[in-house]
Tab-separated table of C-alpha atoms in Angstrom:
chain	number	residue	atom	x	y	z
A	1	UNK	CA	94.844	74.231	80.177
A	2	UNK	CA	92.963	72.364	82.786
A	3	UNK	CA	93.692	75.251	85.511
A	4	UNK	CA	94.998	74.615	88.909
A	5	UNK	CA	93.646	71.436	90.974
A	6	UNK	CA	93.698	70.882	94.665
A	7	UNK	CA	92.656	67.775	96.953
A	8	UNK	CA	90.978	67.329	98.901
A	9	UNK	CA	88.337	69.831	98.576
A	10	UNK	CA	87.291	69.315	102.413
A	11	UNK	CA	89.398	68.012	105.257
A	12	UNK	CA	87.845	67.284	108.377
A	13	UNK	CA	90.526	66.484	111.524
A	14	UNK	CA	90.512	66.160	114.928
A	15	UNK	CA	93.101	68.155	116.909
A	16	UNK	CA	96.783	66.994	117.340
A	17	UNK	CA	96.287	64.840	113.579
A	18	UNK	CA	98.660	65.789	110.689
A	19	UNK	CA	97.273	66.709	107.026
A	20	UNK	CA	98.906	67.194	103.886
A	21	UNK	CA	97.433	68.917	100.659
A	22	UNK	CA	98.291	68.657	97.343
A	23	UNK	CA	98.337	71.393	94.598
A	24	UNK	CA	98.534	70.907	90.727
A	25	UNK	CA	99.663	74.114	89.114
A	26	UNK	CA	98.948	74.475	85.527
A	27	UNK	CA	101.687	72.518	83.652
A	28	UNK	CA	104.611	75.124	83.080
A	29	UNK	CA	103.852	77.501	85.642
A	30	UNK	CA	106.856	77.516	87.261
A	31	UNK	CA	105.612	79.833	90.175
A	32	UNK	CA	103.630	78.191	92.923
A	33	UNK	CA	102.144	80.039	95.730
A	34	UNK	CA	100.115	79.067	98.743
A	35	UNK	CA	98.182	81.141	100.334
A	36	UNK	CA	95.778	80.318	103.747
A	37	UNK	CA	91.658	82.547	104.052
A	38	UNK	CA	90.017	82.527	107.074
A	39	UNK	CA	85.950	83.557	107.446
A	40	UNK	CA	85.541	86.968	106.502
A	41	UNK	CA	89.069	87.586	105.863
A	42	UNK	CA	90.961	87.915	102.004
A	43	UNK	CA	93.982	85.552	101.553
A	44	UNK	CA	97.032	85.805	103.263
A	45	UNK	CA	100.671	85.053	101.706
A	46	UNK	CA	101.775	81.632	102.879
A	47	UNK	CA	104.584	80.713	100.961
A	48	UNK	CA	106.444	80.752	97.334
A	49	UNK	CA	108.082	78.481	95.027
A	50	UNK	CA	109.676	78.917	92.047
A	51	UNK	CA	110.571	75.604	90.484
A	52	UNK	CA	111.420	73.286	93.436
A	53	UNK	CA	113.191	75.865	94.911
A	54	UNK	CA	111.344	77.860	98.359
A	55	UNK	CA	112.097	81.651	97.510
A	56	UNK	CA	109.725	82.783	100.462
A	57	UNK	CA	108.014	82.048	103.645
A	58	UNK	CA	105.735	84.319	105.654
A	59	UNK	CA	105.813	84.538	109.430
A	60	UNK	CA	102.160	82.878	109.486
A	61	UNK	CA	104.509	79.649	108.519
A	62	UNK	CA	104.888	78.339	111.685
A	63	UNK	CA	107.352	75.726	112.590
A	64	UNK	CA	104.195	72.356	112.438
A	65	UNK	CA	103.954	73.359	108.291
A	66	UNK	CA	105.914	72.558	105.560
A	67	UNK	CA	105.755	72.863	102.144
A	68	UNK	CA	107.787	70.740	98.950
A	69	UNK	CA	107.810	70.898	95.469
A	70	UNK	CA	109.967	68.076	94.707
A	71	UNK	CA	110.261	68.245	91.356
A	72	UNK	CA	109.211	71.625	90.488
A	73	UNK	CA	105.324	70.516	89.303
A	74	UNK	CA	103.075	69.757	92.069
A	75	UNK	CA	103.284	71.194	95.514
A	76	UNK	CA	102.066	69.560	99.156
A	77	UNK	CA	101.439	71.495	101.979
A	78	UNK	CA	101.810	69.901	105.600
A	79	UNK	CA	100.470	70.372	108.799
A	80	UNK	CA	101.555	68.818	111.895
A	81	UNK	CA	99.425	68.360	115.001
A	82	UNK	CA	96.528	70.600	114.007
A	83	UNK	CA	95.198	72.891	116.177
A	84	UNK	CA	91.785	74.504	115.979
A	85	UNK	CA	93.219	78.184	114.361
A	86	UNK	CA	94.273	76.270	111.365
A	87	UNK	CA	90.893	75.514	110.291
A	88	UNK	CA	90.683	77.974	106.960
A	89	UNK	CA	90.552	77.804	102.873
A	90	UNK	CA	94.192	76.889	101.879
A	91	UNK	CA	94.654	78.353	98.659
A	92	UNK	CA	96.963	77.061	95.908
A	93	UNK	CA	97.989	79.680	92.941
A	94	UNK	CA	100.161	79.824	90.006
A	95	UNK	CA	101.526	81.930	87.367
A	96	UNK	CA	104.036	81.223	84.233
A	97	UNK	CA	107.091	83.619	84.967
A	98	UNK	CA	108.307	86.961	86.702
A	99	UNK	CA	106.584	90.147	87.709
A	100	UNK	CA	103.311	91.061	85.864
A	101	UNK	CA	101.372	87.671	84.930
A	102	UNK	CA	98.307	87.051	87.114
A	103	UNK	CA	98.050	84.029	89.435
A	104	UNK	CA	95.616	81.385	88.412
A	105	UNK	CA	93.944	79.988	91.651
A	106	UNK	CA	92.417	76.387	92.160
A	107	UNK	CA	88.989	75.810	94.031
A	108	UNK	CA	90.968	75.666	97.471
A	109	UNK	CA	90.967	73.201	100.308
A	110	UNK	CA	88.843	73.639	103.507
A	111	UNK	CA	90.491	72.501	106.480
A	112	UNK	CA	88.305	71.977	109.583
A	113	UNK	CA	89.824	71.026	113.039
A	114	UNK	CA	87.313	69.581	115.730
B	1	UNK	CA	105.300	96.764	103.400
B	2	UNK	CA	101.751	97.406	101.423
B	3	UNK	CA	98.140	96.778	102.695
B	4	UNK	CA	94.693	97.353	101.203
B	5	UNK	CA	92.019	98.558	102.577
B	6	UNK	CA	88.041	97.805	101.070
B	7	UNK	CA	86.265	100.207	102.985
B	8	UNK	CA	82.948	98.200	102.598
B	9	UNK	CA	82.321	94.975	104.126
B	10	UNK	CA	79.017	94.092	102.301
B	11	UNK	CA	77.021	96.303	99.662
B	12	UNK	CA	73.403	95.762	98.539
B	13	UNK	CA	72.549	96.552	95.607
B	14	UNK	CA	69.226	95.968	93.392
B	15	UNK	CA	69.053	94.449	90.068
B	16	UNK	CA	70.439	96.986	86.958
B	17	UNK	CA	71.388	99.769	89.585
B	18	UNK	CA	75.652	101.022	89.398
B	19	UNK	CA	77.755	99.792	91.819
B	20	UNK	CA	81.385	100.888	93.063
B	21	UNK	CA	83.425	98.768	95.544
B	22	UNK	CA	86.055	100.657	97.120
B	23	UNK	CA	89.580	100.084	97.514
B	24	UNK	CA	92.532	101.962	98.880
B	25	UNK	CA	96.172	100.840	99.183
B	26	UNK	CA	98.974	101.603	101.164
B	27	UNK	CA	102.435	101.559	99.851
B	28	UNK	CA	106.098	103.430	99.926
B	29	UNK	CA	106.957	101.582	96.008
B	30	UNK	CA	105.233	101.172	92.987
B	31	UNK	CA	102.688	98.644	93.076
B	32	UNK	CA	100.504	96.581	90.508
B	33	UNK	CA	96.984	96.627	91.874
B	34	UNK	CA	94.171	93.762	90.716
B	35	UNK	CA	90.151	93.322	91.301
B	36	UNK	CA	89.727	89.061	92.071
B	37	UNK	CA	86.129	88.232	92.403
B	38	UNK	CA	85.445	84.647	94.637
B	39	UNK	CA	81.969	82.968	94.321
B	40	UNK	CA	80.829	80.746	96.815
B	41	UNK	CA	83.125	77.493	97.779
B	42	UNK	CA	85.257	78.541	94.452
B	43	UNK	CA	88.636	80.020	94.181
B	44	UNK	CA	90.021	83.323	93.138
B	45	UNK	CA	89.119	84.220	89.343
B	46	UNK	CA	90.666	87.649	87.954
B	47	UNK	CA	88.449	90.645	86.923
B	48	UNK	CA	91.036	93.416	86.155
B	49	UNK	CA	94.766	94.468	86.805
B	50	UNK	CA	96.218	97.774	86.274
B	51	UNK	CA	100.222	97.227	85.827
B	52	UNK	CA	100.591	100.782	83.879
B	53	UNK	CA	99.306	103.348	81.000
B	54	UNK	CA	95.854	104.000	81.117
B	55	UNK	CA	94.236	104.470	84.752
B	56	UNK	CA	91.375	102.900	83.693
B	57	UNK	CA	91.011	99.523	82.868
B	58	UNK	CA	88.204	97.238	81.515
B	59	UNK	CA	87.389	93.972	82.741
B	60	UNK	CA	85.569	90.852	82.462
B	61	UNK	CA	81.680	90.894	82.731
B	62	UNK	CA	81.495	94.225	82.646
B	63	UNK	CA	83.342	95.709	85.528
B	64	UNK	CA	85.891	98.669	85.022
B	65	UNK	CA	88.496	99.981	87.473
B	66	UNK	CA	89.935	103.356	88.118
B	67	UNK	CA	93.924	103.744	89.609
B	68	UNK	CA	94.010	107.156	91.240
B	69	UNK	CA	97.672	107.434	92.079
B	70	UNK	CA	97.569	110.713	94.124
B	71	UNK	CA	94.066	109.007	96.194
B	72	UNK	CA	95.511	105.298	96.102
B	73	UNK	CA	92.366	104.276	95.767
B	74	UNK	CA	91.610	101.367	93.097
B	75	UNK	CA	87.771	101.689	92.850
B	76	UNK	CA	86.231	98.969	90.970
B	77	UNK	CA	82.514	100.423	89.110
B	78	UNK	CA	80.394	98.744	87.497
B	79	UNK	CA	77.336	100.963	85.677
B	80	UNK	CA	74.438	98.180	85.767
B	81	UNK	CA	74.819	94.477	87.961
B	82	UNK	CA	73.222	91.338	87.515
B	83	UNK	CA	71.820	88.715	89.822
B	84	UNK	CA	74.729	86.815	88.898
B	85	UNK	CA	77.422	89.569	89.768
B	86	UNK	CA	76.603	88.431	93.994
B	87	UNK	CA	79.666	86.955	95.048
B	88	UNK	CA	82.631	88.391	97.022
B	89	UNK	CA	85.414	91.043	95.449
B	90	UNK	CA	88.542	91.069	96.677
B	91	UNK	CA	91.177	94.092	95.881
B	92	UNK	CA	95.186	93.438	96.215
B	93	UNK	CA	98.651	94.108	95.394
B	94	UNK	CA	101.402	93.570	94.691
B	95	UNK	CA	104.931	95.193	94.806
B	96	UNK	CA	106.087	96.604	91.426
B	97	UNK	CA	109.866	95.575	90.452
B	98	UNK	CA	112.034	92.530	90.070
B	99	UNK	CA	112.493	91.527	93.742
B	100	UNK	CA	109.224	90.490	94.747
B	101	UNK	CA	108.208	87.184	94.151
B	102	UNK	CA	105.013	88.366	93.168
B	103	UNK	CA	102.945	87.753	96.423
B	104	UNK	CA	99.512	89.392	96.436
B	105	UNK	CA	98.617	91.106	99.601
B	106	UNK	CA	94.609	91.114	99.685
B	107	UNK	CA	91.894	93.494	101.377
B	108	UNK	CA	89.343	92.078	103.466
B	109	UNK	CA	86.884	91.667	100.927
B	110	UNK	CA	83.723	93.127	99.808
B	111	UNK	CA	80.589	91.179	99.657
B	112	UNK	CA	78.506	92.150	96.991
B	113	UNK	CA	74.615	91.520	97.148
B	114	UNK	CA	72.107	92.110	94.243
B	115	UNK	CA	68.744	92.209	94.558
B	116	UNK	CA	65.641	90.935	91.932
């Protein structure tokens, strides 16, 4: 069990630039959450996978990200033409199966948008 | 929908003293309720989760939470903290039942400060 990875660790943009993330849930998990933390704030529910399949989006998904998990492992999270409010932690998390397992989080990516 | 509240942003503490970081929840269903603690530049890592049975629950390094169904609270207690224990504790939920997905909605946090 090598836990939950995510690259980059730091992303530094300038405004208007797409980014993509990538998150590698522990092998087997087959639910994959992401989850976005701005300063001073706890995370907020991005979106849900289970498999390759998106069960779940939140409103804070707006129309410039997208998320895939092509072939049910890892997961990428894109942003199109950043904008300065999407500079935060984006959180990756998984968890093996249905209702009471926790959700094992990787070290997160911090997006910053100059 | 549910929502947490921590009713503390930031609590300083000294060296060996107690500790409780508060936590109350809002919700019209059942709910599992969990204690995440978040050191600097690091990601989530679990303390405690109550899912059912006892209302108290033990957790890692020492911390123990209580589930006071008729308060919703979820006050996390620990009786004497270490230098080590400064980091930031989040509460959260999530909706009991079949239909969820499992999402975790989080409080704001609580930052926890311990003093030599």
């Amino acid at each position: 069990d090598t836990g939950v990875s995510q690259n980059p660790r730091h992303k530094i943009t300038k405004r208007g630039q797409n980014v993509t993330f990538r998150c590698d849930p522990i092998s087997e998990h087959n639910r994959l959450y992401w989850y976005r933390q701005t300063l001073g704030q706890g995370p907020e529910f991005l979106t849900y996978f289970q498999n390759e399949a998106q069960l779940e989006k939140s409103r804070l998904l707006s129309d410039r990200f997208s998320a895939e998990r092509p072939k049910g492992s890892f997961s990428t999270l894109e942003i199109q033409r950043t904008e300065q409010g999407d500079s935060a932690m984006y959180l990756c998390a998984s968890t093996p199966g249905t209702g009471q397992n926790e959700q094992f989080f990787g070290p997160g990516t911090r997006l910053t948008v100059l | 929908a549910q929502s947490v509240t921590q009713l503390d942003s930031q609590v300083p503490v000294f060296e060996e003293a107690p500790v409780e970081l508060r936590c109350n929840y809002s919700s019209s269903v059942s709910v599992y309720l969990f204690w995440y603690v978040q050191y600097p530049n690091q990601g989530l890592q679990l303390l405690l989760k109550y899912l059912s049975g006892s209302t108290l629950v033990k957790g890692i390094n020492g911390f123990e939470a209580e589930f006071n169904k008729s308060q919703t609270s979820f006050h996390l207690r620990k009786p004497s903290v270490h230098i080590s224990d400064t980091a930031e504790y989040f509460c959260a939920v999530k909706k009991g039942g079949g239909t969820s997905y499992g999402k975790l909605t989080f409080g704001q946090g609580t930052i926890l400060t311990v003093h030599p």
